[in-house]
Tab-separated table of C-alpha atoms in Angstrom:
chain	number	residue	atom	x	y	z
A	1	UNK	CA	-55.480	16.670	-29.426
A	2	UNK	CA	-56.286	12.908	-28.842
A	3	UNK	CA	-54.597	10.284	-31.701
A	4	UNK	CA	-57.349	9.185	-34.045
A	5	UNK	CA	-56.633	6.505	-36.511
A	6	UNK	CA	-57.718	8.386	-39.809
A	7	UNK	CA	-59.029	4.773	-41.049
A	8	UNK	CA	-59.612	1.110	-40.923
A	9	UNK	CA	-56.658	0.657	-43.466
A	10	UNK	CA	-54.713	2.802	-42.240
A	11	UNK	CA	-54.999	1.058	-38.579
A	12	UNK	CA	-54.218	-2.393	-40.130
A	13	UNK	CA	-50.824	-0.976	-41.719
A	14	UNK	CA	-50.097	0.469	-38.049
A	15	UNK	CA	-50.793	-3.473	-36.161
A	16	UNK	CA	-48.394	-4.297	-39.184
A	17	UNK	CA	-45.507	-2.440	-38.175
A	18	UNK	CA	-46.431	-3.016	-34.436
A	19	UNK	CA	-46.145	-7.038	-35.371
A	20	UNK	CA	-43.013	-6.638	-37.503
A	21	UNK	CA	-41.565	-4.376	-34.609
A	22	UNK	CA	-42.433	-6.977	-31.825
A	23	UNK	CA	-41.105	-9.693	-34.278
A	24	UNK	CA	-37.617	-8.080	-34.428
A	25	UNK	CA	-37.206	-6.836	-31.015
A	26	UNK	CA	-38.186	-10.514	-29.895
A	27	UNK	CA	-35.141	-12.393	-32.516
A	28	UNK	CA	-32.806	-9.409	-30.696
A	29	UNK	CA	-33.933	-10.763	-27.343
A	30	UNK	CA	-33.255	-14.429	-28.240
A	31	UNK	CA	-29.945	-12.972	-29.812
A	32	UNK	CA	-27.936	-11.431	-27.049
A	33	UNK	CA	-29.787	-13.230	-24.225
A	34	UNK	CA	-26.965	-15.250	-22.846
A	35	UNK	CA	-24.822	-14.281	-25.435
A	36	UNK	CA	-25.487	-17.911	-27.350
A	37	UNK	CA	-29.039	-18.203	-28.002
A	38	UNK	CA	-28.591	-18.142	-31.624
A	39	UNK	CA	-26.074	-20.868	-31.288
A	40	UNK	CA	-28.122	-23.302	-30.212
A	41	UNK	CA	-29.952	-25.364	-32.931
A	42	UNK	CA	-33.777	-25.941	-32.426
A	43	UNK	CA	-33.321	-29.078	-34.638
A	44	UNK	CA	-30.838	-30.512	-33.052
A	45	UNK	CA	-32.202	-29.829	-30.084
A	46	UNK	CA	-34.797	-32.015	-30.951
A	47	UNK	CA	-33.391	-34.906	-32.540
A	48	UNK	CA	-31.176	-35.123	-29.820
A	49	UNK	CA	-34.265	-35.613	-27.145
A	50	UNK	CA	-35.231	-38.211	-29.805
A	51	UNK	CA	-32.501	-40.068	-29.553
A	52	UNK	CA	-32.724	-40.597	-25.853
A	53	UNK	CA	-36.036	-41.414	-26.840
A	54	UNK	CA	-37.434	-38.411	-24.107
A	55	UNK	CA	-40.797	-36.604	-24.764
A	56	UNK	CA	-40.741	-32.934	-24.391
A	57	UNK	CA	-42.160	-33.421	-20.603
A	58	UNK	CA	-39.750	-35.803	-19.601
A	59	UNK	CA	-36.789	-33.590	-20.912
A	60	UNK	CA	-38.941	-30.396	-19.356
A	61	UNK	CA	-38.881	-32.608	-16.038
A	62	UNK	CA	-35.608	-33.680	-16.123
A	63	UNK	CA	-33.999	-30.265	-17.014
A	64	UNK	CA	-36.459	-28.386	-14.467
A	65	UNK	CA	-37.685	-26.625	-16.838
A	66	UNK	CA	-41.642	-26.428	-18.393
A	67	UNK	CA	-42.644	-28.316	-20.949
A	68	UNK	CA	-43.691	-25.040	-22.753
A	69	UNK	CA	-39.843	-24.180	-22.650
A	70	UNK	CA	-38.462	-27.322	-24.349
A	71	UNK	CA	-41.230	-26.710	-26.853
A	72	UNK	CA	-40.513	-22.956	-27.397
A	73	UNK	CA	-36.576	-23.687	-27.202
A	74	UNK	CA	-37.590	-25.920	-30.095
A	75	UNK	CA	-39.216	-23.657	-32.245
A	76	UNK	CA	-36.719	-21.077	-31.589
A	77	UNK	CA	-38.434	-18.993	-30.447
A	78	UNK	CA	-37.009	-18.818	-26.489
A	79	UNK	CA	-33.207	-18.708	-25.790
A	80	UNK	CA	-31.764	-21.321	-23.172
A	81	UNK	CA	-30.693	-19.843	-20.060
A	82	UNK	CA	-26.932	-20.722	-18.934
A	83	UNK	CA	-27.998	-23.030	-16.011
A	84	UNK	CA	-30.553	-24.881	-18.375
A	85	UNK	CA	-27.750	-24.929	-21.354
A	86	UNK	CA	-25.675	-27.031	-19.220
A	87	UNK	CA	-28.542	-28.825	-17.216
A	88	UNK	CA	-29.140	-29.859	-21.020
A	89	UNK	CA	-25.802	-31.337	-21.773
A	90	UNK	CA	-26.207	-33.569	-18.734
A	91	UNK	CA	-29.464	-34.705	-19.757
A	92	UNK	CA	-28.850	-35.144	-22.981
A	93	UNK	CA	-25.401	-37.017	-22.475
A	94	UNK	CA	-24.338	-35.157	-25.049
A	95	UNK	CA	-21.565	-32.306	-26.198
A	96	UNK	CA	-22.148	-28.468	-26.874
A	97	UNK	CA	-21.425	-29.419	-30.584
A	98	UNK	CA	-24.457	-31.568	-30.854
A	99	UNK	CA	-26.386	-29.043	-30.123
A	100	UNK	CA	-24.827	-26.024	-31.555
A	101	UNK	CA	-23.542	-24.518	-34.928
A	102	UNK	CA	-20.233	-24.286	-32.754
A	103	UNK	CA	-16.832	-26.972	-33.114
A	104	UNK	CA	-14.394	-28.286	-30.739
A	105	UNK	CA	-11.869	-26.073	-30.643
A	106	UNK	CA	-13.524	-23.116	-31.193
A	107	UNK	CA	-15.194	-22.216	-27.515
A	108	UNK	CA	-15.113	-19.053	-26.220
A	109	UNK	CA	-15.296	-17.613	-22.653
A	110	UNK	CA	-18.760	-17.600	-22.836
A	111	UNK	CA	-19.009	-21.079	-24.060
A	112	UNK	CA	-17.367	-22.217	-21.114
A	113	UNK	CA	-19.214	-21.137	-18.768
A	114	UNK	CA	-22.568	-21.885	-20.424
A	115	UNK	CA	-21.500	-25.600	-20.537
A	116	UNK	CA	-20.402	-25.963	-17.053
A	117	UNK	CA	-24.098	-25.145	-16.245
A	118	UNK	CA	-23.415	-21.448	-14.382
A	119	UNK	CA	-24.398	-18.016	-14.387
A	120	UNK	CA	-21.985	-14.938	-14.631
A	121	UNK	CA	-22.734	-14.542	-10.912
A	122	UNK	CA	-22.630	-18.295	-9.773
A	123	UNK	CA	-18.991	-18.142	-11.578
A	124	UNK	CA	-17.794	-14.738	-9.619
A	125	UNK	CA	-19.436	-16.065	-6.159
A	126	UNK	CA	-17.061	-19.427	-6.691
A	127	UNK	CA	-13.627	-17.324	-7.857
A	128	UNK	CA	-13.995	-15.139	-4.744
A	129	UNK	CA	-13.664	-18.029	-2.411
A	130	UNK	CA	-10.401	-18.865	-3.885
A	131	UNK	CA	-7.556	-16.893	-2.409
A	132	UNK	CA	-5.560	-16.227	-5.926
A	133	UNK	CA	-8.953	-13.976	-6.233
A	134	UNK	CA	-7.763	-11.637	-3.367
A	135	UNK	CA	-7.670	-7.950	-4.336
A	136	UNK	CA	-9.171	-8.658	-8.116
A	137	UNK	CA	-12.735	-7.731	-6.372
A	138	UNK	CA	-14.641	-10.365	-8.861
A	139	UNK	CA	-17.794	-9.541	-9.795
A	140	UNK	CA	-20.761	-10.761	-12.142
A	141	UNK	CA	-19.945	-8.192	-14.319
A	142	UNK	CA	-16.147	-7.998	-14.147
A	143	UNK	CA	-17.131	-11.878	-15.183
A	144	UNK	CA	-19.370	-10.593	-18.400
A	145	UNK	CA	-16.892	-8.145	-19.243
A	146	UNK	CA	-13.971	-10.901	-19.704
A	147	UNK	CA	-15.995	-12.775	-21.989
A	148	UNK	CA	-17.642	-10.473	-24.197
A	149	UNK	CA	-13.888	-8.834	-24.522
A	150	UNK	CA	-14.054	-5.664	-22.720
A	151	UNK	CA	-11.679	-3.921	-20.319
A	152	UNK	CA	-12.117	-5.005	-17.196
A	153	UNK	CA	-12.133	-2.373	-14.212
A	154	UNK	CA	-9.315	-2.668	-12.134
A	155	UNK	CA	-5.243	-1.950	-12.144
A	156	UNK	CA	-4.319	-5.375	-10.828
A	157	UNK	CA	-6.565	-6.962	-13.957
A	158	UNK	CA	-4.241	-5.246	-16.738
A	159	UNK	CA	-1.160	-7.852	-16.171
A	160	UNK	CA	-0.606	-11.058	-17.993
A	161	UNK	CA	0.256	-12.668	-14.316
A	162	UNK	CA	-2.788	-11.336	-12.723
A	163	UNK	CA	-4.805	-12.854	-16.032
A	164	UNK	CA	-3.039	-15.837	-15.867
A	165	UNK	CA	-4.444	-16.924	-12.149
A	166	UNK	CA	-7.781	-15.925	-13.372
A	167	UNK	CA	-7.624	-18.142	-16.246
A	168	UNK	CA	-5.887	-20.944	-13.940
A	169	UNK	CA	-9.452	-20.273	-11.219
A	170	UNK	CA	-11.737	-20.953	-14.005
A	171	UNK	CA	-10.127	-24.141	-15.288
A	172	UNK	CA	-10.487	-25.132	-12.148
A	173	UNK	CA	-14.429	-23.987	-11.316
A	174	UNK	CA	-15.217	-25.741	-14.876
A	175	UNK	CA	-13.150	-28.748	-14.459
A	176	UNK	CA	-11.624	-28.634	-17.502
A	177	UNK	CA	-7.840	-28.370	-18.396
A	178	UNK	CA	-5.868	-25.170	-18.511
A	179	UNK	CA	-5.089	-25.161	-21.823
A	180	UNK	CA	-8.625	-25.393	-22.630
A	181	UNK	CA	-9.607	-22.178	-20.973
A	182	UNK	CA	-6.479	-20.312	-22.168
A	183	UNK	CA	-7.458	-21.653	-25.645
A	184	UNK	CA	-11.259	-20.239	-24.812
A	185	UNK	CA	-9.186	-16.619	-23.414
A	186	UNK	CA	-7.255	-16.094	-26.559
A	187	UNK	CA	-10.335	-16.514	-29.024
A	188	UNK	CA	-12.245	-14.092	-26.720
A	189	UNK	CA	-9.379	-11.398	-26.329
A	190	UNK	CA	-7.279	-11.973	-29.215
A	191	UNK	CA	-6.079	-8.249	-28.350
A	192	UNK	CA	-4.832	-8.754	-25.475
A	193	UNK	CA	-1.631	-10.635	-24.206
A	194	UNK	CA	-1.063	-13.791	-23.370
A	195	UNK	CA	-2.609	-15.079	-19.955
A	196	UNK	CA	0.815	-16.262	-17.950
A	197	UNK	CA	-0.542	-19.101	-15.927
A	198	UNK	CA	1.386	-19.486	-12.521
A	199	UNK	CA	3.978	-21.822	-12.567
A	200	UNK	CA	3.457	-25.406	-11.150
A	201	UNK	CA	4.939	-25.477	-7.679
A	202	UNK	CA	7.597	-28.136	-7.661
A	203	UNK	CA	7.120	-31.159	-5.537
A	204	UNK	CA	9.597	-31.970	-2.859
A	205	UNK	CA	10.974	-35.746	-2.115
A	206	UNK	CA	8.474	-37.219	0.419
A	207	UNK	CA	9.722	-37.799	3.582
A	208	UNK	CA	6.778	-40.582	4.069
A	209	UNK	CA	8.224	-42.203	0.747
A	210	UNK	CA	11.689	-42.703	2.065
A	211	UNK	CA	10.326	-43.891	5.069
A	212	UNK	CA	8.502	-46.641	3.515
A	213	UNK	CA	11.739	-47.001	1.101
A	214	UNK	CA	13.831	-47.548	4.238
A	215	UNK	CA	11.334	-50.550	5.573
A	216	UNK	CA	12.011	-52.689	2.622
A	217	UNK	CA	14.411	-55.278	3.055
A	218	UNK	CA	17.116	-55.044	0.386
A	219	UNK	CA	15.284	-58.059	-1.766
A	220	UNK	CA	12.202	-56.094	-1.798
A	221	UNK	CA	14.153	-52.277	-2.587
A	222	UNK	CA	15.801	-54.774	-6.112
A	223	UNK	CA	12.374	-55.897	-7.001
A	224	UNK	CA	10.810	-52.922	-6.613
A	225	UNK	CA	13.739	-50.895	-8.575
A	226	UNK	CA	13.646	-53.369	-11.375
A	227	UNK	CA	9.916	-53.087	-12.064
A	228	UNK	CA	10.356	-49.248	-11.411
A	229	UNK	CA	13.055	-49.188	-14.839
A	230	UNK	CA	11.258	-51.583	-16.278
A	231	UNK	CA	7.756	-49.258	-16.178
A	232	UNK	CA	9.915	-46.212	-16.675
A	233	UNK	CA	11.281	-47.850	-20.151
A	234	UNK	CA	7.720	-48.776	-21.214
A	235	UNK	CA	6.499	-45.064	-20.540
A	236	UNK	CA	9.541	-43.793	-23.346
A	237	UNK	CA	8.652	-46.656	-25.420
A	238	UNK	CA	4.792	-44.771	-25.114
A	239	UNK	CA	6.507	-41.524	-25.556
A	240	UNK	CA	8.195	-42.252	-28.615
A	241	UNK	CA	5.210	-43.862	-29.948
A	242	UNK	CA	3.019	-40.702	-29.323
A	243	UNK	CA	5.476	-38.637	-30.785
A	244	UNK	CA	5.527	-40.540	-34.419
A	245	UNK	CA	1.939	-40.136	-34.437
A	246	UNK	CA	0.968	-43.865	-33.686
A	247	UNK	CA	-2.008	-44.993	-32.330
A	248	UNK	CA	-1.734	-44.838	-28.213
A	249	UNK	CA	-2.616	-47.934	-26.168
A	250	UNK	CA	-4.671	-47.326	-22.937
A	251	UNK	CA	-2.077	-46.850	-19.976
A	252	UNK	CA	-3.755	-50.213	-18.037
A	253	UNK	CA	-2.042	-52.347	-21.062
A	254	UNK	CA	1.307	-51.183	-21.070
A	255	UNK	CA	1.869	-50.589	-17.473
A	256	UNK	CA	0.903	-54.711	-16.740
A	257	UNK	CA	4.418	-55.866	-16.990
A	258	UNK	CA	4.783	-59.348	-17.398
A	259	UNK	CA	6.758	-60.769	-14.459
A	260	UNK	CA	6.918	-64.249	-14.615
A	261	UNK	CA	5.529	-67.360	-17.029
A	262	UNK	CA	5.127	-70.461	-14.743
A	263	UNK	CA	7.408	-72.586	-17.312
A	264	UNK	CA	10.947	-74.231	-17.856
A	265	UNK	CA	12.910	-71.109	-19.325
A	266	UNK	CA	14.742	-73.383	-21.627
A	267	UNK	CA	11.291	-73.100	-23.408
A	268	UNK	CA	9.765	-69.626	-22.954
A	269	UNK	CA	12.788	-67.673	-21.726
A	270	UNK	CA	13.282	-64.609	-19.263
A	271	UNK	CA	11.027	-61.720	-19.564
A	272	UNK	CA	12.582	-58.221	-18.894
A	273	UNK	CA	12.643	-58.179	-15.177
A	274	UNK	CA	13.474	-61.633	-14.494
A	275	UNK	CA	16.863	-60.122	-17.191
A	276	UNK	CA	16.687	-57.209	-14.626
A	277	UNK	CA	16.467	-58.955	-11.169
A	278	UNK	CA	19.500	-61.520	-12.804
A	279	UNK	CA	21.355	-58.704	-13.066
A	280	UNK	CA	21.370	-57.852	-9.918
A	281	UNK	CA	21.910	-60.910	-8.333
A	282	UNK	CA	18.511	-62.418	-8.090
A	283	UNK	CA	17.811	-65.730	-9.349
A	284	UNK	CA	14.157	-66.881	-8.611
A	285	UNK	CA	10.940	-66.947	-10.341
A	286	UNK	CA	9.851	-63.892	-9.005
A	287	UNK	CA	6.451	-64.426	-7.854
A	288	UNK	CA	7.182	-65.257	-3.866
A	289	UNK	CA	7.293	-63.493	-1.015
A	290	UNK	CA	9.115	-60.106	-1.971
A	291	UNK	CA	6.162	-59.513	-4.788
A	292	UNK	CA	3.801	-60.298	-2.552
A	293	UNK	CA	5.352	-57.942	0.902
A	294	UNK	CA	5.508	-55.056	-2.163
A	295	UNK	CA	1.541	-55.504	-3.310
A	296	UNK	CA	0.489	-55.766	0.642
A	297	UNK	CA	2.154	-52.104	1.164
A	298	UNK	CA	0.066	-50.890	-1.598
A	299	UNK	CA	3.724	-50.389	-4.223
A	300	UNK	CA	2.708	-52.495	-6.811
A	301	UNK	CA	-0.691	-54.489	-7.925
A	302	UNK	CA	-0.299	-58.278	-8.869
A	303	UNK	CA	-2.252	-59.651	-11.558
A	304	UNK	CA	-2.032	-63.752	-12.365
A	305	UNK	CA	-3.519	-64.924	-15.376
A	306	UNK	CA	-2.771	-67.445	-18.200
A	307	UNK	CA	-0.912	-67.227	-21.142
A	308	UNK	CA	-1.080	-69.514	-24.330
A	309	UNK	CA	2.179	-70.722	-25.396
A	310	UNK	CA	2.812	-72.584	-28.421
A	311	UNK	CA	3.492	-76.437	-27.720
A	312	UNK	CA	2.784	-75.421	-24.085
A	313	UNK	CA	-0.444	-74.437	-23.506
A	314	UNK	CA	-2.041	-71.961	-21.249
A	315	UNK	CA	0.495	-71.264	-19.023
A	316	UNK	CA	0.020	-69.343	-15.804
A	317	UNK	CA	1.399	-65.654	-15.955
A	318	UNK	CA	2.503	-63.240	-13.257
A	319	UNK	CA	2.032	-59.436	-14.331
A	320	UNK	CA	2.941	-56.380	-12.224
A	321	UNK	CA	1.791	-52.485	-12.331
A	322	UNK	CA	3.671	-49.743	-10.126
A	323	UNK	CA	1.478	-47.633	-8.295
A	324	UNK	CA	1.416	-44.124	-8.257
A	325	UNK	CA	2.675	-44.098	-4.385
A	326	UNK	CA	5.545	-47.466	-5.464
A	327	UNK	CA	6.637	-45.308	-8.491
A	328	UNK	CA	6.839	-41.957	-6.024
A	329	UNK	CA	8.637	-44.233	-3.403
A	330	UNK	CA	11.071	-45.472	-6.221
A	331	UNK	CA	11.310	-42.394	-7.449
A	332	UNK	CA	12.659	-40.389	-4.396
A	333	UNK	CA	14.962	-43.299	-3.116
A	334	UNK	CA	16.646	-43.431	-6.375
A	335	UNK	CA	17.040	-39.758	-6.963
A	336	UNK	CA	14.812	-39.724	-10.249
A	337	UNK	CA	12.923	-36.626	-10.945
A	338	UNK	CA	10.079	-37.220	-13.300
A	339	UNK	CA	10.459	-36.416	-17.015
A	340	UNK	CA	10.355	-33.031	-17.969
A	341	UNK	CA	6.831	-32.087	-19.645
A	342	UNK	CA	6.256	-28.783	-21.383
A	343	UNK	CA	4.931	-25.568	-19.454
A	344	UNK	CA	1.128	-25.605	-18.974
A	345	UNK	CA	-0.876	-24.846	-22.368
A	346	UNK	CA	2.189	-25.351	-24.422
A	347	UNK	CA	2.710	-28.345	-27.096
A	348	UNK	CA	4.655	-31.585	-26.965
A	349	UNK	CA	7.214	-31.372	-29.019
A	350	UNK	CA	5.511	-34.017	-31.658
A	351	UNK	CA	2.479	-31.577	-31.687
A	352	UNK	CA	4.713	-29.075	-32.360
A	353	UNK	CA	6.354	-29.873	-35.155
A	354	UNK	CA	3.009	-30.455	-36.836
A	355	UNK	CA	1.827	-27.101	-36.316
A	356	UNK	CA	4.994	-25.993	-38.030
A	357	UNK	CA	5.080	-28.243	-40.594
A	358	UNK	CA	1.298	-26.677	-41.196
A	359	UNK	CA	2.488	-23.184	-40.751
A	360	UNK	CA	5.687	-23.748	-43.332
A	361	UNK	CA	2.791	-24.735	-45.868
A	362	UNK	CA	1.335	-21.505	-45.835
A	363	UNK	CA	-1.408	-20.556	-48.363
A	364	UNK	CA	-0.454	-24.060	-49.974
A	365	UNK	CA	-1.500	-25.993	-46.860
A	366	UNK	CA	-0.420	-29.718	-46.328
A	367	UNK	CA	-2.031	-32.445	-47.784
A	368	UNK	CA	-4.965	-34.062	-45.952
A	369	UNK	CA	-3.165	-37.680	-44.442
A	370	UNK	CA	-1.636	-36.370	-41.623
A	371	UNK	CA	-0.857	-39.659	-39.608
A	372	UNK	CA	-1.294	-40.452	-36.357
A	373	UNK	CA	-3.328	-39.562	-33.864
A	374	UNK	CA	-2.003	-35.183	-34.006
A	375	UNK	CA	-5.526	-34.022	-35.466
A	376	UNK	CA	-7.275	-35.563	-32.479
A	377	UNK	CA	-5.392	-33.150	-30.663
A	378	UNK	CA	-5.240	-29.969	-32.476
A	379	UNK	CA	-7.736	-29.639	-35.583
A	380	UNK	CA	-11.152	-28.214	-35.259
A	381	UNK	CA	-13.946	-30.209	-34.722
A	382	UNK	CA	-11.894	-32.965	-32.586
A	383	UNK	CA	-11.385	-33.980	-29.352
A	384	UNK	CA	-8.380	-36.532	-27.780
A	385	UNK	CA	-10.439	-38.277	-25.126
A	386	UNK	CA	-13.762	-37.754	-26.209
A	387	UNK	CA	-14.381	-35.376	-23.969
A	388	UNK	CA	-12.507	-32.439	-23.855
A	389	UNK	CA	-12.302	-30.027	-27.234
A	390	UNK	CA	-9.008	-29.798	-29.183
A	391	UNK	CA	-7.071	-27.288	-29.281
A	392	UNK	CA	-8.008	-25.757	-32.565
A	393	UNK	CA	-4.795	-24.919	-34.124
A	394	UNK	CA	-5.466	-26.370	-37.542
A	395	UNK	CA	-8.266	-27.039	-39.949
A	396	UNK	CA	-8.986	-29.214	-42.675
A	397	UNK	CA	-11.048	-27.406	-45.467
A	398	UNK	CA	-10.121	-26.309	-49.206
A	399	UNK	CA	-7.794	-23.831	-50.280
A	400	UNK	CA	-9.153	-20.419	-50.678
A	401	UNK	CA	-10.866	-19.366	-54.309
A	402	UNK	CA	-11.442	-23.594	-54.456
A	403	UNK	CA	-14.832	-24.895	-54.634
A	404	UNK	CA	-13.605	-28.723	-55.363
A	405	UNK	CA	-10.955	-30.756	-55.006
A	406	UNK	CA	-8.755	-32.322	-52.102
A	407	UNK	CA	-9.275	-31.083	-48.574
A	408	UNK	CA	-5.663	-29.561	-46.827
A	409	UNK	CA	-4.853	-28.306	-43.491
A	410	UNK	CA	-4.578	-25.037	-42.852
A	411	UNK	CA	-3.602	-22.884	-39.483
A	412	UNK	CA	-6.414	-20.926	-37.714
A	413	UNK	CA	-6.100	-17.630	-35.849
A	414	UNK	CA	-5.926	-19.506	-33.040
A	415	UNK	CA	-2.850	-21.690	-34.363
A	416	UNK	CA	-1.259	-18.414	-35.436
A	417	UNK	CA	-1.785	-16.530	-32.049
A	418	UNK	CA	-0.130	-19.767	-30.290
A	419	UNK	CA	2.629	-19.136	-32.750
A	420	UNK	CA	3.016	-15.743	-32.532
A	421	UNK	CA	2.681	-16.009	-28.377
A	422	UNK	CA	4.495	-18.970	-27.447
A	423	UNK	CA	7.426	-19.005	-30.217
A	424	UNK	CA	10.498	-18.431	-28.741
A	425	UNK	CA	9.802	-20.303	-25.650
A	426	UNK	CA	9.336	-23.150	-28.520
A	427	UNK	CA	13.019	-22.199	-30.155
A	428	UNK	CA	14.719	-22.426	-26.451
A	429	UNK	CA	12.140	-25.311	-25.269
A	430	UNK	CA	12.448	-27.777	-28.646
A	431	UNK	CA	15.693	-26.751	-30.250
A	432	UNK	CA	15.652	-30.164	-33.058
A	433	UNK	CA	12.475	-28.211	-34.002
A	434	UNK	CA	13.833	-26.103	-37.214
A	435	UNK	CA	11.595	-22.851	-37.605
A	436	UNK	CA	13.564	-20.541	-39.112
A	437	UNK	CA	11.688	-20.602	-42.018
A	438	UNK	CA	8.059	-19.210	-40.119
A	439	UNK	CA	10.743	-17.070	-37.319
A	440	UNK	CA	9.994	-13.707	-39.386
A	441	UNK	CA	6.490	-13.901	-39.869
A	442	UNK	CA	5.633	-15.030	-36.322
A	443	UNK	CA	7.852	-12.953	-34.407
């Protein structure tokens, strides 16, 4: 028997549910297409294009995309594909956090990926060109699985090793840092273990280096070794700096060493070197021929600029910076093996005894002046350079039940899954740093 509506009434209630139907079937498209769409703020979408000062086709044009997209992506009513996500961010010279709900230090997988600009399949095609990928059989889907926390098919995918070159490929597809996409891994698969990222390959002295060593004359091997200390000492001086939580000075002002002031020394003295190259015997100004024979081989770079001294006057100034191929020629005549830095993804030691002084606090949480520049690196919502996201270890907010009152740091899930992952190499790798006290609960 055909369907008859039994009346005009009864029709309209039937479009109704038909409309309602459509309605929420469309908000669970927008929802799970891409896995972000309902991350991405139509406002801010918006008032970002306004700020560049971009109508809706010139945004359309320059994101390859219609204008009836931008408009729709606007209204929220259309999710932004992965490619156009990231297309966006360029455009837009902006970060994910401008146009999301979402915080540094709080990415996912999936975030990731969506801000490098790629598809699930664009990111399996690159990983299977690299040859850590052999035998892992990566796939679009194997891709997918990782980041919406799923077991991924697959014997060789179920170690910690075999995860840890995967997570080491797509640092390196996104162009971002490892510790960034082991911080992303973590959130995902808090389940799971800990990635084990392949250890760095140790570098071995450079034959080419100790050739070019052995072509200096011996004047030129003392300059260059006294400028070599004398940048060494001014990258602990940095060190020690960074690890009382002062402010850090761009690398191109501390690494100009000042060589030479073109004055009596009776009146402005020796600088550093000039102590240095005394020391060992050599008595000039230091701005002749040697300085010069080490800038032409491409060991150090000479700046000469003035200098205003007090009854003197500008006074002509000779600075010097190592290179990176001087300080590796230095380095492997002299036997000096560069300082030790922590394993990949872990924490200086300064950052680390923040994130146990937060963890010791507990429920309490420690107050909000944290000095220095440690929140840049660690709390939610920050970023060290601008650019990449922090590592989201800590957060400043108020202490749960409050409503009012002063803002403290707390730890995150993330900061307590570093913790619980990472804390006895901490114990064997930072020994000073006491952590008895948080041992129990984090081991």
């Amino acid at each position: 028997m055909p369907f008859e509506w039994a009346s005009t009434g009864e029709a309209s209630s039937w479009l109704h549910v038909l409309r309602v139907w459509t309605v929420v079937a469309t908000a669970g498209r927008l929802r799970f297409a891409g896995g972000m769409a309902q991350s991405l703020t139509p406002r801010a979408l918006e008032q970002q294009r306004g700020f560049r000062g971009m109508s809706v086709q010139e945004l359309a044009k320059a994101t390859g995309v219609s204008p009836g997209s931008v408009r729709r992506w606007e209204a929220g009513t259309q999710a932004v594909s992965d490619r156009a996500f990231g297309r966006l961010l360029k455009v837009l010279r902006c970060d994910a956090q401008d146009l999301t709900a979402g915080e540094r230090g709080t990415e996912t997988l999936q975030d990731l990926r969506r801000r490098a600009g790629m598809s699930a399949a664009e990111v399996a095609s690159l990983l299977r060109r690299k040859r850590a990928s052999q035998g892992l059989h990566i796939s679009a889907e194997k891709v997918r699985d990782l980041e919406r926390g799923r077991p991924v098919s697959g014997r060789d995918w179920l170690s910690p090793e075999t995860q840890g070159q995967v997570a080491r490929m797509l640092a390196q597809v996104y162009g971002i840092p490892d510790r960034v996409v082991i911080d992303a891994w973590r959130r995902t698969r808090p389940n799971d273990p800990a990635p084990a990222l392949p250890a760095r390959q140790p570098r071995n002295t450079s034959e080419t280096a100790m050739t070019t060593w052995r072509e200096l004359n011996e004047r030129q091997r003392s300059y260059l070794t006294c400028i070599f200390h004398q940048d060494q000492d001014a990258e602990e001086e940095q060190r020690q700096n960074r690890y009382a939580g002062e402010a850090q000075r761009p690398a191109a002002a501390w690494r100009r060493l000042t060589l030479a002031l073109s004055a009596p020394a009776d009146l402005v003295g020796f600088t550093r070197i000039q102590e240095r190259l005394r020391e060992a015997g050599i008595h000039d100004p230091g701005t002749g021929s040697s300085v010069s024979a080490l800038d032409r081989r491409g060991l150090i770079t000479v700046y000469r600029d003035r200098l205003y001294v007090e009854g003197l006057g500008d006074v002509p100034r000779t600075r010097v910076e190592m290179t990176r191929r001087g300080r590796a020629v230095a380095r492997a005549a002299l036997g000096v093996t560069p300082a030790p830095t922590p394993p990949a993804a872990l924490l200086s030691p300064w950052l680390w005894k923040i994130v146990v002084r937060v963890a010791r606090a507990g429920a309490q949480g420690v107050d909000g002046s944290l000095a220095g520049r440690g929140p840049h690196y660690l709390a939610v919502g920050q970023s060290p350079d601008g650019r990449t996201p922090s590592r989201g270890f800590i957060v400043l907010r108020l202490p749960d039940g409050a409503d009012h009152g002063p803002y403290r740091w707390f730890l995150t899930d993330s900061g307590r899954r570093h913790i619980a992952d990472h804390i006895d190499t901490y114990r064997s790798l930072y020994p000073s740093v006491e952590v008895g006290s948080i041992t129990a609960e984090f081991a």
